[in-house]
Coordinates of C-alpha atoms and ligand atoms in Angstrom, one line a residue:
M50 CA 46.6 78.4 252.1
K51 CA 48.8 76.8 249.3
K52 CA 48.8 73.1 248.9
A53 CA 52.6 73.2 250.2
T54 CA 52.2 75.3 252.9
F55 CA 49.2 73.5 254.1
A56 CA 51.3 70.2 253.9
V57 CA 54.1 72.0 256.0
A58 CA 51.5 72.9 258.5
V59 CA 49.7 69.3 258.7
A60 CA 53.5 68.1 259.1
A61 CA 54.2 70.3 262.1
A62 CA 50.8 69.4 263.3
V63 CA 51.4 66.1 263.4
G64 CA 54.7 66.5 264.7
I65 CA 53.8 68.2 267.7
A66 CA 51.3 65.6 268.5
G67 CA 53.7 62.8 268.2
A68 CA 56.3 64.7 270.3
A69 CA 53.1 65.0 273.0
Q70 CA 52.8 61.4 273.0
A71 CA 56.5 60.6 273.4
Q72 CA 56.8 62.7 276.7
P73 CA 59.2 61.0 279.3
Y74 CA 57.6 59.4 282.2
P75 CA 56.4 61.1 284.6
S76 CA 55.1 64.7 283.0
R77 CA 52.7 65.4 285.3
P78 CA 51.9 64.3 289.1
I79 CA 51.3 61.1 290.3
T80 CA 48.4 59.8 292.6
M81 CA 49.7 57.3 295.4
V82 CA 46.4 55.9 296.7
V83 CA 46.9 55.1 300.9
P84 CA 43.9 52.6 301.7
F85 CA 43.7 54.0 305.4
A86 CA 43.2 57.3 306.7
A87 CA 45.4 60.5 307.0
G88 CA 47.9 60.3 309.5
G89 CA 48.1 56.3 310.5
P90 CA 51.2 54.1 309.5
T91 CA 50.5 53.5 305.5
D92 CA 50.0 57.4 305.2
T93 CA 52.8 58.1 307.0
L94 CA 55.2 55.9 305.0
A95 CA 53.5 57.1 301.8
R96 CA 54.6 60.5 302.7
I97 CA 58.3 60.0 303.7
L98 CA 58.5 58.2 300.7
G99 CA 57.0 60.2 298.4
E100 CA 58.8 63.2 299.3
R101 CA 61.7 61.5 298.5
M102 CA 60.8 59.9 295.5
R103 CA 59.6 62.8 294.0
Q104 CA 63.4 64.1 293.6
S105 CA 63.8 61.4 291.4
L106 CA 60.9 61.4 289.4
G107 CA 60.9 65.2 289.1
Q108 CA 57.1 65.0 289.6
T109 CA 55.0 65.7 292.6
I110 CA 53.4 62.5 294.4
V111 CA 49.9 63.7 295.5
I112 CA 48.4 61.4 298.5
E113 CA 45.0 60.3 298.2
N114 CA 43.4 58.7 301.2
T115 CA 40.8 56.1 299.9
T116 CA 39.9 54.5 303.1
G117 CA 37.2 51.7 304.1
A118 CA 36.6 47.9 304.2
A119 CA 40.1 47.3 305.9
G120 CA 41.8 48.7 303.0
S121 CA 40.4 46.8 300.1
I122 CA 38.3 49.7 298.6
G123 CA 41.6 51.7 298.1
V124 CA 42.9 48.6 296.5
S125 CA 40.2 48.6 294.3
R126 CA 40.3 52.2 293.0
V127 CA 44.2 51.1 291.8
V128 CA 43.0 47.8 290.1
R129 CA 40.4 50.4 288.2
A130 CA 43.1 53.3 287.9
A131 CA 44.2 53.7 284.1
P132 CA 47.5 51.4 283.6
D133 CA 49.9 54.7 282.7
G134 CA 51.9 54.9 285.8
Y135 CA 50.1 57.6 287.1
T136 CA 48.2 55.7 289.7
V137 CA 50.3 54.1 292.3
G138 CA 48.8 52.3 295.5
I139 CA 50.3 51.4 298.7
G140 CA 49.5 48.2 300.9
H141 CA 50.7 45.8 303.4
W142 CA 50.7 42.4 304.7
S143 CA 46.8 42.8 305.4
T144 CA 45.6 44.7 302.3
H145 CA 47.4 42.5 300.1
V146 CA 47.6 39.1 301.6
I147 CA 44.8 39.1 304.6
N148 CA 42.1 40.3 302.8
G149 CA 42.0 38.0 300.0
A150 CA 41.0 35.3 302.5
I151 CA 38.2 37.5 304.3
Y152 CA 36.6 39.6 301.9
P153 CA 34.8 38.8 298.1
L154 CA 37.0 40.8 296.5
N155 CA 36.1 41.6 292.7
Y156 CA 39.9 41.7 292.1
D157 CA 42.5 39.1 292.5
L158 CA 45.4 40.7 294.5
L159 CA 48.1 39.0 292.4
T160 CA 47.3 39.1 288.8
D161 CA 44.8 42.4 288.5
L162 CA 48.3 44.5 290.0
D163 CA 51.8 44.7 288.9
P164 CA 54.5 44.5 291.7
V165 CA 56.8 47.6 292.2
A166 CA 58.7 47.4 295.2
L167 CA 58.9 45.8 298.4
L168 CA 59.1 48.2 301.2
P169 CA 59.8 48.3 305.0
A170 CA 58.5 46.0 307.6
N171 CA 57.6 47.0 311.0
P172 CA 56.4 45.2 314.3
Q173 CA 53.4 45.8 315.8
L174 CA 53.1 47.4 320.0
I175 CA 50.6 46.3 322.5
V176 CA 49.8 49.4 323.4
T177 CA 47.0 51.0 325.8
K178 CA 45.4 54.0 327.0
P179 CA 48.0 56.1 329.6
N180 CA 46.1 54.9 332.4
V181 CA 45.7 51.2 332.5
P182 CA 46.4 49.9 336.4
A183 CA 49.2 47.0 335.1
K184 CA 52.9 47.2 335.2
D185 CA 53.8 44.7 332.9
L186 CA 52.0 42.5 330.1
K187 CA 51.2 39.4 332.2
E188 CA 49.3 42.0 334.7
L189 CA 47.7 44.0 331.9
I190 CA 46.5 40.4 330.5
A191 CA 45.0 39.8 333.5
W192 CA 43.8 43.5 333.9
A193 CA 42.0 42.7 330.2
K194 CA 40.6 39.6 331.4
E195 CA 38.6 40.5 334.3
N196 CA 37.3 44.0 332.6
Q197 CA 36.5 42.1 329.0
D198 CA 33.2 43.3 329.1
K199 CA 34.3 46.7 330.0
I200 CA 36.9 47.8 327.7
S201 CA 37.4 47.8 324.1
G202 CA 39.9 47.4 321.6
G203 CA 40.6 49.8 318.9
T204 CA 41.4 48.3 314.9
A205 CA 41.2 49.6 311.4
G206 CA 38.4 47.0 310.1
A207 CA 37.9 43.5 310.0
G208 CA 41.1 42.0 308.5
S209 CA 43.3 45.1 308.9
A210 CA 46.7 44.2 310.7
S211 CA 45.5 45.9 313.8
H212 CA 42.5 43.4 313.8
I213 CA 44.4 39.9 313.1
G214 CA 47.0 41.6 315.9
G215 CA 44.0 41.7 318.2
I216 CA 42.5 38.5 317.5
Y217 CA 46.1 36.9 317.8
F218 CA 45.9 38.7 321.0
Q219 CA 42.9 37.3 322.2
Q220 CA 43.6 33.6 321.2
K221 CA 46.5 33.7 323.4
T222 CA 45.3 35.4 326.4
G223 CA 41.9 34.5 326.4
A224 CA 40.8 38.3 327.1
R225 CA 37.5 38.8 324.9
Y226 CA 37.0 42.5 324.7
P227 CA 34.9 44.1 321.9
F228 CA 36.8 45.3 319.0
V229 CA 36.1 48.9 317.6
P230 CA 36.4 49.5 313.7
Y231 CA 38.0 52.6 312.3
R232 CA 39.0 53.6 308.9
G233 CA 42.7 53.2 309.6
T234 CA 44.6 53.1 313.0
G235 CA 45.6 56.8 313.3
P236 CA 42.1 57.6 314.0
A237 CA 41.9 54.8 315.9
I238 CA 44.9 56.0 317.9
Q239 CA 43.6 59.0 318.5
D240 CA 40.9 57.4 320.4
L241 CA 43.3 55.6 322.7
I242 CA 44.9 58.8 323.6
A243 CA 41.6 59.9 324.3
G244 CA 40.6 56.6 326.7
Q245 CA 37.6 56.0 324.4
I246 CA 38.8 52.4 323.6
D247 CA 41.4 50.7 325.9
I248 CA 43.7 48.5 324.0
M249 CA 45.2 47.9 320.6
V250 CA 47.9 45.8 318.6
D251 CA 49.0 48.5 316.7
Q252 CA 52.0 48.9 314.3
S253 CA 55.2 50.4 316.0
S254 CA 55.6 53.2 313.3
N255 CA 51.6 54.7 314.6
S256 CA 52.1 54.2 318.3
L257 CA 56.2 54.6 318.8
P258 CA 55.6 58.4 318.8
Q259 CA 52.8 58.6 320.8
V260 CA 54.5 56.0 323.7
Q261 CA 57.7 58.1 323.8
N262 CA 55.9 61.0 324.4
G263 CA 54.2 59.4 327.3
K264 CA 50.4 59.8 325.8
L265 CA 50.5 55.9 325.3
R266 CA 51.9 52.9 327.5
A267 CA 53.8 49.9 325.3
F268 CA 53.8 46.3 326.9
A269 CA 55.9 44.5 324.1
V270 CA 56.6 44.6 320.9
T271 CA 55.5 41.4 318.0
A272 CA 59.1 40.6 317.3
S273 CA 62.0 38.6 318.5
K274 CA 64.3 41.6 319.1
R275 CA 63.7 44.9 320.8
I276 CA 63.0 48.2 318.2
A277 CA 66.7 50.0 318.2
S278 CA 65.2 53.2 318.7
A279 CA 63.0 52.1 321.6
P280 CA 65.2 49.9 323.6
D281 CA 63.1 49.7 326.7
I282 CA 59.8 47.8 325.2
P283 CA 60.3 43.8 325.8
T284 CA 59.5 41.7 323.2
V285 CA 56.6 39.5 323.1
D286 CA 59.4 36.4 324.3
E287 CA 60.2 38.7 327.1
A288 CA 57.3 39.9 328.3
G289 CA 55.1 36.3 328.7
L290 CA 53.9 36.0 325.3
P291 CA 56.3 33.7 323.8
G292 CA 56.1 33.3 319.8
F293 CA 53.7 36.3 319.0
Y294 CA 55.4 37.5 316.1
I295 CA 53.7 39.9 313.3
S296 CA 55.6 41.8 311.3
V297 CA 53.9 44.1 309.1
W298 CA 55.5 44.6 305.4
H299 CA 54.6 47.1 303.3
G300 CA 54.6 47.2 299.0
L301 CA 54.0 49.5 295.9
W302 CA 51.6 48.4 293.2
V303 CA 50.4 49.5 290.1
P304 CA 47.3 48.4 287.9
R305 CA 48.2 45.4 285.5
G306 CA 49.5 46.8 282.5
T307 CA 51.1 49.8 283.1
P308 CA 53.7 50.4 281.0
K309 CA 57.5 48.7 281.4
E310 CA 59.6 51.9 281.4
A311 CA 57.0 53.6 284.2
I312 CA 57.2 50.4 286.7
E313 CA 60.9 50.6 286.2
R314 CA 61.2 54.5 287.1
L315 CA 59.0 54.0 290.2
T316 CA 60.8 51.0 291.3
A317 CA 64.1 53.2 291.0
A318 CA 62.8 56.0 292.7
A319 CA 61.5 54.1 295.7
Q320 CA 64.9 52.1 296.0
E321 CA 66.5 55.3 295.8
A322 CA 64.4 56.9 298.6
L323 CA 65.0 53.7 300.7
A324 CA 68.9 54.5 300.6
D325 CA 68.4 57.9 301.2
P326 CA 70.1 58.7 304.9
G327 CA 67.2 61.1 306.0
V328 CA 64.6 58.6 305.1
Q329 CA 66.3 55.7 306.8
K330 CA 66.6 58.0 309.8
R331 CA 63.2 58.5 310.0
L332 CA 62.3 55.1 309.4
A333 CA 64.5 53.4 312.1
D334 CA 63.1 56.0 314.8
L335 CA 59.3 54.4 313.8
G336 CA 60.9 51.0 314.0
Q337 CA 60.7 50.4 310.0
E338 CA 63.1 47.9 308.9
I339 CA 64.5 48.6 305.4
P340 CA 64.4 45.1 303.3
P341 CA 67.7 44.5 301.4
R342 CA 68.0 46.7 298.0
D343 CA 68.1 43.6 296.0
V344 CA 64.6 42.6 297.3
Q345 CA 63.3 46.1 296.6
T346 CA 61.9 45.0 293.3
P347 CA 58.5 44.1 291.6
D348 CA 60.3 40.3 292.3
G349 CA 61.2 40.9 295.5
L350 CA 57.8 41.8 296.1
N351 CA 56.2 39.6 294.2
R352 CA 57.7 36.5 296.0
V353 CA 57.0 37.7 299.5
Q354 CA 53.5 38.4 298.6
K355 CA 53.2 34.9 297.2
A356 CA 54.5 33.1 300.3
E357 CA 52.7 34.9 302.6
I358 CA 49.7 34.4 300.8
E359 CA 50.4 30.8 301.5
K360 CA 51.0 30.9 304.9
W361 CA 48.5 33.0 306.0
W362 CA 44.8 32.4 303.8
P363 CA 44.9 29.0 305.9
I364 CA 45.0 30.4 309.5
V365 CA 42.8 33.4 308.6
K366 CA 40.3 31.0 306.9
A367 CA 40.4 28.6 310.0
A368 CA 39.6 31.6 312.1
N369 CA 36.2 32.3 310.3
I370 CA 37.1 36.0 310.5
K371 CA 33.8 38.2 309.0
A372 CA 33.7 40.8 306.8
E373 CA 32.3 44.1 307.7
Ligands
LIG29 N1 47.5 50.2 308.1 C1 46.5 50.4 308.8 C2 46.6 52.0 308.4 O1 47.3 52.7 307.8 C3 46.4 49.8 310.1 C4 46.0 48.3 309.9 O2 46.3 47.8 308.9 O3 45.7 48.2 310.9 O4 45.8 52.5 309.2

């Protein structure tokens, strides 16, 4: 090869490599880590949003369920992933607030992740297997107390939203039945339908469809307002457990140090998904409430997470919940 030709070839090769590096984000599929089992509430939200975010991003979002220890294993997987915008973690009130007060985490929930978007919140439902001999919440509480040695409650692991809901229920009612941990409330609810376990305090987005098709019974919603798509279920105030409110809000995070442009694209894609009427309808049917658009942001999520850590850590530490 003549010298001049060689120089041109090198320049071309460098040019190609340079162009490859500068490929616009995202140029390949993005993995969204769901820290609970498939079919559960977090997984369902991830799939509804991921499907719509694909349209905005032009890349598939691959859902990966990394389960265990109330979601803390999946969150750790995100913390340790390359900060390149291709690994995103979805989580919620318990994975990104409560777990920090219960587990000896080897990461910091606030400083080892960068926030991307605040996502919808849903209340929980006090639900049971279908054939419980109680016609309302008061009768259910009496039945649970009488039968506390025979019945059990399902949770998604120590410290998960369903576990905190269950503990709160026990504190308020005095019914001390044992808990059975699952890798998410998706599998737990299957056992509830089958009657292997008896009671759960579970996110509406998971149990509402099963209540509506008659496979489970719901006795109250843990909010001050009824769910618009399920107006027959009374609030805890109406049913006899005043003030028993739990709202499970969700968020998207990436490993700390992810490029700003990637975070901006992801935030915008999440906002576009939440503004889509089809997505809004699906979420409303599950009892999920969408936060205002101006807080569906990294800053909005960061503020909510910090405020919730301040509120809940003292409560959870005082409850002395043990990690699995
Ligand atoms: N969010 C969990 C799940 O997806 C359940 C929980 O926190 O209770 O299964």
